[in-house]
PDB file of C-alpha atoms in Angstrom:
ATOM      1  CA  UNK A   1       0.000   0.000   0.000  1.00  0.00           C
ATOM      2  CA  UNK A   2       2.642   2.139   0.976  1.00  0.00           C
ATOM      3  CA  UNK A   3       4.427   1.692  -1.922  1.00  0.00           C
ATOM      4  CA  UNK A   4       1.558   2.149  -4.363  1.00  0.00           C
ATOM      5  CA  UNK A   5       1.003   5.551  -2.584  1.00  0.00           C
ATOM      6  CA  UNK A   6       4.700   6.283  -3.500  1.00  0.00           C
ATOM      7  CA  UNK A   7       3.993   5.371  -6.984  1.00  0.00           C
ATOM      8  CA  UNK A   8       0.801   7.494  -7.590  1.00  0.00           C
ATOM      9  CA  UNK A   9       2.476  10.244  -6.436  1.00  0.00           C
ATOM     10  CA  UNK A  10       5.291  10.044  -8.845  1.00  0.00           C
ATOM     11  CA  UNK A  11       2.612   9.787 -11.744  1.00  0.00           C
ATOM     12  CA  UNK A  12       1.570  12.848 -11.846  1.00  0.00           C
ATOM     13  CA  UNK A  13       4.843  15.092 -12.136  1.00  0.00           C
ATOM     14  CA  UNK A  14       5.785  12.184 -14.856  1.00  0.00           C
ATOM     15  CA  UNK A  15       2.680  12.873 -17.172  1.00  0.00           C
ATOM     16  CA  UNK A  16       3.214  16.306 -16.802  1.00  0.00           C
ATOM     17  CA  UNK A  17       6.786  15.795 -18.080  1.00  0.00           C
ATOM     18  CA  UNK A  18       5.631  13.422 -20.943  1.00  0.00           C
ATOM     19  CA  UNK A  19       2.693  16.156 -21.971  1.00  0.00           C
ATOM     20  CA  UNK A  20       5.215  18.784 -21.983  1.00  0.00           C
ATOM     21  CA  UNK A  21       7.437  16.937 -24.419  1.00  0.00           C
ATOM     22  CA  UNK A  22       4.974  15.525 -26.358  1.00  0.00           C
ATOM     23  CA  UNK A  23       5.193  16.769 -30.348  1.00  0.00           C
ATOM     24  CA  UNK A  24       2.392  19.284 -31.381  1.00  0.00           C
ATOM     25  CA  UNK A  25       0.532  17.887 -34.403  1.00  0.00           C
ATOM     26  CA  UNK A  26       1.579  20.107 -37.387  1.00  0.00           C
ATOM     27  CA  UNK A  27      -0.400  22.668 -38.334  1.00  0.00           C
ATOM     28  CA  UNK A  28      -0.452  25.529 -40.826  1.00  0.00           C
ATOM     29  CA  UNK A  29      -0.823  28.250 -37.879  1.00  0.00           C
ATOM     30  CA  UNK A  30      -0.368  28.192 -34.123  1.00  0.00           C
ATOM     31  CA  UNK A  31      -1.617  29.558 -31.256  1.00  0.00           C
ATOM     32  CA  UNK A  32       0.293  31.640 -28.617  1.00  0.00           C
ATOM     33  CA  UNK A  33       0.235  28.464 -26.539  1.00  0.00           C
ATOM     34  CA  UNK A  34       0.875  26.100 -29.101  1.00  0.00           C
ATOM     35  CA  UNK A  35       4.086  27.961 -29.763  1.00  0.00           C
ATOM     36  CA  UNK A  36       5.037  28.136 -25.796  1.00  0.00           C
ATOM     37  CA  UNK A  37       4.763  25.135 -25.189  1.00  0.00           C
ATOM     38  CA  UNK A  38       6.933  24.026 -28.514  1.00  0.00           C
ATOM     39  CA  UNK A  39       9.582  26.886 -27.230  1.00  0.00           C
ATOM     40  CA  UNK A  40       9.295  24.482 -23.621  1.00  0.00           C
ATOM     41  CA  UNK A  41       9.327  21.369 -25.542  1.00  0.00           C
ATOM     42  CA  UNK A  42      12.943  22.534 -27.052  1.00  0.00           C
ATOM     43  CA  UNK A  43      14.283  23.656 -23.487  1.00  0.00           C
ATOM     44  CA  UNK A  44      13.344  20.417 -22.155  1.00  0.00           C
ATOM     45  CA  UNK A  45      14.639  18.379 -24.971  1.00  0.00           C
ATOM     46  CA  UNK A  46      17.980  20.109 -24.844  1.00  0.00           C
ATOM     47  CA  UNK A  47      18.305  19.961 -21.008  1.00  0.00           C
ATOM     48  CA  UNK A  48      17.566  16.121 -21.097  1.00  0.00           C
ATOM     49  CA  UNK A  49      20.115  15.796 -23.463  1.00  0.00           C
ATOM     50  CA  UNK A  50      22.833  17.670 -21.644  1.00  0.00           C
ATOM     51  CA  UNK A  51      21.886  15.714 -18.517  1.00  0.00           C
ATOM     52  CA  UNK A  52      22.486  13.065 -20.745  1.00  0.00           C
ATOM     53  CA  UNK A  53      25.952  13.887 -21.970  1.00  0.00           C
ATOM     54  CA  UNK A  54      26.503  14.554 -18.584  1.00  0.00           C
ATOM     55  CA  UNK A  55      25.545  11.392 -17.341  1.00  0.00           C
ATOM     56  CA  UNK A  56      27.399   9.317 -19.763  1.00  0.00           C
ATOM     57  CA  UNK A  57      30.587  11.527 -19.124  1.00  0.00           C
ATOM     58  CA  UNK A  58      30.623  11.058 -15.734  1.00  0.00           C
ATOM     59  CA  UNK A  59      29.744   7.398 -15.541  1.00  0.00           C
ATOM     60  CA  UNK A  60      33.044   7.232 -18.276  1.00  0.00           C
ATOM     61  CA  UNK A  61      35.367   8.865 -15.800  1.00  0.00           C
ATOM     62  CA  UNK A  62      34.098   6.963 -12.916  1.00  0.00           C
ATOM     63  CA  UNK A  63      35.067   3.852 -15.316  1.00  0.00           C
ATOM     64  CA  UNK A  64      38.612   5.359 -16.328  1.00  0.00           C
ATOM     65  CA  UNK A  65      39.401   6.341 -12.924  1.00  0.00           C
ATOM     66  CA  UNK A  66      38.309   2.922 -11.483  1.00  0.00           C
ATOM     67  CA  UNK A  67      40.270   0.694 -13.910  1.00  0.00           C
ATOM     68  CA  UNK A  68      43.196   3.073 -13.001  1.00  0.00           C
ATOM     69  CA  UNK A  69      45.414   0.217 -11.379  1.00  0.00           C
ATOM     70  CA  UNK A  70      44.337  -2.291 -14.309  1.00  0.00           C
ATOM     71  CA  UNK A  71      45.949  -0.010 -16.537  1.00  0.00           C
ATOM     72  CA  UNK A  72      48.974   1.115 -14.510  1.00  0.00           C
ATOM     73  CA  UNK A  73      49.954  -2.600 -13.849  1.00  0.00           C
ATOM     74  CA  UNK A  74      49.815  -3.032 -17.312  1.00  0.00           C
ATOM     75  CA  UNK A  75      52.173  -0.314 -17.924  1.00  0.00           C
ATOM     76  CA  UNK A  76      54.769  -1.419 -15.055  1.00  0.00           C
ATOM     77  CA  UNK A  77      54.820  -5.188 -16.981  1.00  0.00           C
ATOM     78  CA  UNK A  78      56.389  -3.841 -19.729  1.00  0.00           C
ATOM     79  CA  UNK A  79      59.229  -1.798 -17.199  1.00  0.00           C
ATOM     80  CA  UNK A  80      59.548  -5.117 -15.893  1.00  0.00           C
ATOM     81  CA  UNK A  81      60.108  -6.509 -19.132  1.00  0.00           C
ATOM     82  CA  UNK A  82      62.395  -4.543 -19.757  1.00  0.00           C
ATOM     83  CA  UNK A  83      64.280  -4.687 -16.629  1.00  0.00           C
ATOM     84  CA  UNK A  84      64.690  -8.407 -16.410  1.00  0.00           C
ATOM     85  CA  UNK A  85      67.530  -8.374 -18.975  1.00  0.00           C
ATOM     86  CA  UNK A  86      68.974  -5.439 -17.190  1.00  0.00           C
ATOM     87  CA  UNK A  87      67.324  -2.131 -18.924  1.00  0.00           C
ATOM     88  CA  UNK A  88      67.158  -0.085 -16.051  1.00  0.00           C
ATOM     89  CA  UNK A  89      67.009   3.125 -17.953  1.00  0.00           C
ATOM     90  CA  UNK A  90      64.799   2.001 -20.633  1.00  0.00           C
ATOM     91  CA  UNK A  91      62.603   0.978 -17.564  1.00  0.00           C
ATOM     92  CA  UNK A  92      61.876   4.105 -15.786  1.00  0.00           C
ATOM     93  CA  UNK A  93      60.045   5.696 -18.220  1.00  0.00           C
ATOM     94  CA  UNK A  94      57.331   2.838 -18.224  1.00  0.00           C
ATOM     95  CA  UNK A  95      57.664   3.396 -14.490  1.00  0.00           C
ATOM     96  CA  UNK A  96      56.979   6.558 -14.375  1.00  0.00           C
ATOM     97  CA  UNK A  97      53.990   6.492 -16.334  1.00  0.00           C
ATOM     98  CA  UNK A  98      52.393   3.968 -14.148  1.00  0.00           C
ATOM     99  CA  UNK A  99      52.928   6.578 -11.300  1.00  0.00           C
ATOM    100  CA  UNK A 100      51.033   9.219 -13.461  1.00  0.00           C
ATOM    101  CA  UNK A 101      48.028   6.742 -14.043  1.00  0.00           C
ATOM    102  CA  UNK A 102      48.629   5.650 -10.469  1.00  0.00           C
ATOM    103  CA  UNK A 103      50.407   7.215  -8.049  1.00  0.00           C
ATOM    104  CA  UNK A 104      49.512   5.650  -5.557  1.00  0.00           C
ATOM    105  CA  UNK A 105      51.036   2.512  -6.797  1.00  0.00           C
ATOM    106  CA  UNK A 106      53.375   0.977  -4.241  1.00  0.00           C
ATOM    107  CA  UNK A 107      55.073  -1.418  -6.412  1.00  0.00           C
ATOM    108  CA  UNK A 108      55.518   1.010  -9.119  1.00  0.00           C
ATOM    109  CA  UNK A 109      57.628   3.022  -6.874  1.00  0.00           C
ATOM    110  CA  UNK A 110      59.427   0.032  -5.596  1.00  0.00           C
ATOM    111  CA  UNK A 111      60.247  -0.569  -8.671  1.00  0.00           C
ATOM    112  CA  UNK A 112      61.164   2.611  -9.742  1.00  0.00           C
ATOM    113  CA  UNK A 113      63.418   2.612  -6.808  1.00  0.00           C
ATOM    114  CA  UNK A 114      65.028  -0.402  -8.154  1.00  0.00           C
ATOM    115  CA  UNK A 115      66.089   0.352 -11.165  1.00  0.00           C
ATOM    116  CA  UNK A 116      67.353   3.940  -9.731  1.00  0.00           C
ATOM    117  CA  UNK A 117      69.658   1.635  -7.051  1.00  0.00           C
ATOM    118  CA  UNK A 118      71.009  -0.240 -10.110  1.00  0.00           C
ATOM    119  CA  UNK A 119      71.621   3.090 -11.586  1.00  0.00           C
ATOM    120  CA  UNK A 120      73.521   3.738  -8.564  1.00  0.00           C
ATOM    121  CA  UNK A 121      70.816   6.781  -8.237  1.00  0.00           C
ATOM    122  CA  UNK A 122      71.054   6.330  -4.581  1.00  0.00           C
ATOM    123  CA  UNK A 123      68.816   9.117  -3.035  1.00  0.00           C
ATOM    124  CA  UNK A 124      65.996   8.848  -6.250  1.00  0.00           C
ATOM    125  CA  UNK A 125      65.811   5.394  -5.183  1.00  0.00           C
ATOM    126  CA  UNK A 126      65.795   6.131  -1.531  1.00  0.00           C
ATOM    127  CA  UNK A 127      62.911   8.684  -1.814  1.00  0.00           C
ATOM    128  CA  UNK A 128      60.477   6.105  -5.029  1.00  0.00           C
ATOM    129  CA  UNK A 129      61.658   2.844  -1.816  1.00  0.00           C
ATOM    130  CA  UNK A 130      60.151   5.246   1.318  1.00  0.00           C
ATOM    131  CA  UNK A 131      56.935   6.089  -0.946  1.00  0.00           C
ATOM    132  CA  UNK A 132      56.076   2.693  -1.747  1.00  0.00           C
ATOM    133  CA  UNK A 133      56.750   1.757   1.994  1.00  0.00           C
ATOM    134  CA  UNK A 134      54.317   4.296   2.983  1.00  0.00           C
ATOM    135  CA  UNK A 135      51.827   3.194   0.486  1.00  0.00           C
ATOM    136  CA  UNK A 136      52.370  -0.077   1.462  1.00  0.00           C
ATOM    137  CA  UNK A 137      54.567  -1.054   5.107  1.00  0.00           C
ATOM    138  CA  UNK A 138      54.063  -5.252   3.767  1.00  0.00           C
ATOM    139  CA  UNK A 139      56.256  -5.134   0.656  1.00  0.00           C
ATOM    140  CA  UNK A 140      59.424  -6.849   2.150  1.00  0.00           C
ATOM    141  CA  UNK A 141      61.713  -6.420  -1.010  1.00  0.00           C
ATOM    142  CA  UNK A 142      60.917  -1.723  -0.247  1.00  0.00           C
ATOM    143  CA  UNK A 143      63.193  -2.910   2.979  1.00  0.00           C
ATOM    144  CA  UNK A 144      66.182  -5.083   1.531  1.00  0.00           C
ATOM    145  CA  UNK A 145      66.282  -2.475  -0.913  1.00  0.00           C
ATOM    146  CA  UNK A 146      66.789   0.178   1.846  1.00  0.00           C
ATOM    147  CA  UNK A 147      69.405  -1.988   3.747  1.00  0.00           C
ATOM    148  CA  UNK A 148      71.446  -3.002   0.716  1.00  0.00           C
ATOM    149  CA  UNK A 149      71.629   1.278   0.082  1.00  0.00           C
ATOM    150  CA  UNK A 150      72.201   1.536   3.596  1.00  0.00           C
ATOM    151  CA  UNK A 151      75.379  -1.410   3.233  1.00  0.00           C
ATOM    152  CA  UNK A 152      76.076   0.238   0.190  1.00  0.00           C
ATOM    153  CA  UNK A 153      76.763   3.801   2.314  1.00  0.00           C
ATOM    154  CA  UNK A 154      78.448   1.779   4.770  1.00  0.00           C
ATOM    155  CA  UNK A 155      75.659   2.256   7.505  1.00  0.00           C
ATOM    156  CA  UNK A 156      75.774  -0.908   8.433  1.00  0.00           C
ATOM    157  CA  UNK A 157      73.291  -0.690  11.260  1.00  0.00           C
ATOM    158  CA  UNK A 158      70.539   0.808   9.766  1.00  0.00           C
ATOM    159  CA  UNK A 159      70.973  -1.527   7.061  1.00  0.00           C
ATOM    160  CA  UNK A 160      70.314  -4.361  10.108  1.00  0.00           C
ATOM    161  CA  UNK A 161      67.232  -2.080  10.533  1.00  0.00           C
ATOM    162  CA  UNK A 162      65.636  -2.627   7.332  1.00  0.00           C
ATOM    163  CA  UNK A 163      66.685  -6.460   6.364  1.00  0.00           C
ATOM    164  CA  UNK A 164      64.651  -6.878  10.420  1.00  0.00           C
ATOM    165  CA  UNK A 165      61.704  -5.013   8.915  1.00  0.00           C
ATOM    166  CA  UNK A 166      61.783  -7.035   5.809  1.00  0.00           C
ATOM    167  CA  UNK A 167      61.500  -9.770   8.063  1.00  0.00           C
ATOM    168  CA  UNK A 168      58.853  -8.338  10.233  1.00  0.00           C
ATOM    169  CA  UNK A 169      56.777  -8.163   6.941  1.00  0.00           C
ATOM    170  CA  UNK A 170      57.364 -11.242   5.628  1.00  0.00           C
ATOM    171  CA  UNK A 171      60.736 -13.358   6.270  1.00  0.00           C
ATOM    172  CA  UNK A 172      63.221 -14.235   3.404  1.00  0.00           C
ATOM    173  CA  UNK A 173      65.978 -16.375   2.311  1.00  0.00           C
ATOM    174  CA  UNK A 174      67.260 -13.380   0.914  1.00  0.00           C
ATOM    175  CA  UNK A 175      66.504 -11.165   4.328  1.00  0.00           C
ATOM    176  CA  UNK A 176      67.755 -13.662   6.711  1.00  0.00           C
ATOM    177  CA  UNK A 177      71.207 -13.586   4.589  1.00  0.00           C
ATOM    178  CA  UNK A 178      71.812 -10.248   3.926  1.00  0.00           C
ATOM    179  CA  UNK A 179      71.277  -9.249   7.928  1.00  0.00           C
ATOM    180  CA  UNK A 180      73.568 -11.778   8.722  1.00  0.00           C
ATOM    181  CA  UNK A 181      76.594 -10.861   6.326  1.00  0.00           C
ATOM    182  CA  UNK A 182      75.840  -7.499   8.469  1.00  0.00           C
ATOM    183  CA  UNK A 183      76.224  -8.546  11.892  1.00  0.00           C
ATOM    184  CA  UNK A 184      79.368 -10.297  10.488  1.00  0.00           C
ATOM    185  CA  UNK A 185      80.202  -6.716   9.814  1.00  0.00           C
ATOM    186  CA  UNK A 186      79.886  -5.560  13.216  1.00  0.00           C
ATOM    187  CA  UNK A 187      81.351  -8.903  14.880  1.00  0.00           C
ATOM    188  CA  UNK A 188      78.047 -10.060  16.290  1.00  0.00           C
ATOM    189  CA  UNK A 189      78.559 -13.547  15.340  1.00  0.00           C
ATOM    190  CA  UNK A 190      75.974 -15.089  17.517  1.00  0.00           C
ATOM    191  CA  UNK A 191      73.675 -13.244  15.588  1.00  0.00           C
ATOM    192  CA  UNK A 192      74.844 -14.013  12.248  1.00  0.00           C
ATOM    193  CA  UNK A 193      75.296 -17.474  13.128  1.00  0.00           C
ATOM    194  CA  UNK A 194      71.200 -17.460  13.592  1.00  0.00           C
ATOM    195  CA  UNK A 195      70.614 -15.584  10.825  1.00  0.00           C
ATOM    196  CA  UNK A 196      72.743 -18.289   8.345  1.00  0.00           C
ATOM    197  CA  UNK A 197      70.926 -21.039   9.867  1.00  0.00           C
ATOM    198  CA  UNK A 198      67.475 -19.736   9.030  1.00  0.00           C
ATOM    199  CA  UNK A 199      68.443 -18.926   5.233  1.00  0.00           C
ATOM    200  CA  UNK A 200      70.268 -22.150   4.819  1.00  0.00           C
ATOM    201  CA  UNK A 201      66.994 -23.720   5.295  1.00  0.00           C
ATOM    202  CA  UNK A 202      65.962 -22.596   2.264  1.00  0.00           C
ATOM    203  CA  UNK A 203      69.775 -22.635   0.435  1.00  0.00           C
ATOM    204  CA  UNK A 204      70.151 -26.077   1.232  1.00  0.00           C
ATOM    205  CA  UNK A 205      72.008 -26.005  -2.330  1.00  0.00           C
ATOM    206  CA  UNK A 206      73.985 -22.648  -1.561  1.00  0.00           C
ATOM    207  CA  UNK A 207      77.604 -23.513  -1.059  1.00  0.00           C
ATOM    208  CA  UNK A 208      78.415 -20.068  -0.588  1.00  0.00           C
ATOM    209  CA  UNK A 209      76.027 -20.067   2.319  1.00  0.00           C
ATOM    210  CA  UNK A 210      77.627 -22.734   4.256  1.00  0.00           C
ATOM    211  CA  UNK A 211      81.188 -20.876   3.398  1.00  0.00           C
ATOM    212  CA  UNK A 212      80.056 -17.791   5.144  1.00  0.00           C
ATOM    213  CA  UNK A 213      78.403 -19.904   7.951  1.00  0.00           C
ATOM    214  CA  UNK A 214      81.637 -21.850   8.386  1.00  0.00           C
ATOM    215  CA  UNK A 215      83.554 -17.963   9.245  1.00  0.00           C
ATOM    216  CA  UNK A 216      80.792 -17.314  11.419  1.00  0.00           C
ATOM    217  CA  UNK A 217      81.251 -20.664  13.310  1.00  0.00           C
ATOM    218  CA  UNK A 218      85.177 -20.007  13.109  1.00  0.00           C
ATOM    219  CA  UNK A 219      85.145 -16.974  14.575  1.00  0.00           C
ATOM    220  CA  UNK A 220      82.654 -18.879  17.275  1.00  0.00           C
ATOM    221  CA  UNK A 221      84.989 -21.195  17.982  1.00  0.00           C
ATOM    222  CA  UNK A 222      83.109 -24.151  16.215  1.00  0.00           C
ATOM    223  CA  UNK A 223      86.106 -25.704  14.007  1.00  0.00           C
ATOM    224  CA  UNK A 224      84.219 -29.063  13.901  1.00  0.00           C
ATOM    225  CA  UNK A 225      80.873 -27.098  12.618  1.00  0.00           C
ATOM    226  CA  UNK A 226      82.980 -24.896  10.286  1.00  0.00           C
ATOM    227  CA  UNK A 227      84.527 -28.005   9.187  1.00  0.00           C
ATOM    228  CA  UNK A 228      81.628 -29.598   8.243  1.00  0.00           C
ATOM    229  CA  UNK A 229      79.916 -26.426   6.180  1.00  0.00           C
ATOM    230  CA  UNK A 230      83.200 -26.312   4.072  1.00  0.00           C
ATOM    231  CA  UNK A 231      82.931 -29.807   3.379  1.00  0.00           C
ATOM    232  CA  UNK A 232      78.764 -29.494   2.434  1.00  0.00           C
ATOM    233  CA  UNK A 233      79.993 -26.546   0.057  1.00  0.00           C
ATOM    234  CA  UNK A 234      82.453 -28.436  -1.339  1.00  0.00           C
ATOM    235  CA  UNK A 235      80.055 -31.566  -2.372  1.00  0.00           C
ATOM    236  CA  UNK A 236      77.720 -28.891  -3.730  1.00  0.00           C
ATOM    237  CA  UNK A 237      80.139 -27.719  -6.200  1.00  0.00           C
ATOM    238  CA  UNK A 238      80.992 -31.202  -7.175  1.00  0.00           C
ATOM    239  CA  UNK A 239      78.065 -32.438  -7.543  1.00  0.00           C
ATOM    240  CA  UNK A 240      77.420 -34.060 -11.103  1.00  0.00           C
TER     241      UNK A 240
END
């Protein structure tokens, strides 16, 4: 009932629009109202139109705007693309136009920062690695990134800093390695010795992973367990 009410009220306003629009059978002469209400019939027409145009253009840029990170991720593919072979320069550009369909596109910038490390642009890529961080604190690689500048500058402890974040937001072989090589660095071998053990368990097939564990255990004092690691690198290399 209440709904039927709502209806019947909305029919009256509508066949008022509808008579207002409707065409005037042609004649050879019109009356003053006859002509009014074509003048009215012409307003309306034109303002539904624009509302139409309107409509249309709007729903469009709603559409554009929302397929805005389908289109940037296409873009950063082909920086990818060409980064994989070792175009870092040829890859920025594709980069940075995913950033202007995008920006706020965390792995753009990531990977923006990346190729600007390679470049050995070291604050570029220090500024693209903190944006995508802030856009996105999970992305473990916007941390080893940071620490491998950060080695690179010979700050070795922040570069501890950011291989621990990296494995805050998601541990790593790759993490797990690089932080201990550091606190090799800075003679914390107990450290390092933990850190080796948890990447060997993925680098199972890494001699050079059990040669750096086997300084770390020599500098412990472990000659047996240092021993041993030189020997599992060695059978790695040989292996047929």
């Amino acid at each position: 009932a209440i709904m039927g009410a709502f209806l019947m009220s909305l029919e009256s306003p509508f066949r008022r629009w509808l008579n207002a629009i409707r065409p005037i059978p042609s004649t050879r002469t019109y009356t003053k109202a006859e002509l009014a209400q074509k003048r009215k019939q012409k307003i309306l027409l034109r303002i539904t139109m624009g509302l139409l145009v309107i409509a249309a253009g709007v729903w469009y840029a709603y559409d554009y705007i929302g397929r805005a990170p389908e289109r940037a991720r296409a873009v950063l593919d082909q920086g990818m693309r060409q980064m994989s072979p070792g175009n870092y320069q040829d890859a920025i550009p594709f980069f940075d136009r995913a950033l202007a369909i995008y920006p706020e596109y965390a792995e753009a910038h990531l990977y923006l920062g990346i190729a600007e490390h390679n470049l050995q642009h070291l604050d570029s890529a220090l500024i693209d690695l903190d944006k995508a961080a802030d856009l996105n604190p999970n992305l473990g690689r916007v941390y080893d990134e940071r620490g491998r500048i950060y080695e690179q500058r010979g700050d070795t402890a922040k570069a501890i800093e950011q291989f621990s974040k990296s494995i805050a937001a998601k541990p790593s072989t790759d993490a797990y390695y690089a932080r201990a090589l550091a606190y090799e660095k800075l003679g914390d071998h107990q450290k390092a010795l933990a850190d080796f053990d948890n990447a060997i368990v993925e680098m199972r097939d890494s001699p050079y992973a059990y040669r750096a564990r086997a300084l770390t255990k020599d500098a412990l004092g472990d000659a047996e367990g240092a021993k041993q690691d030189r020997e599992t690198a060695h059978s790695i290399d040989h292996r047929p």
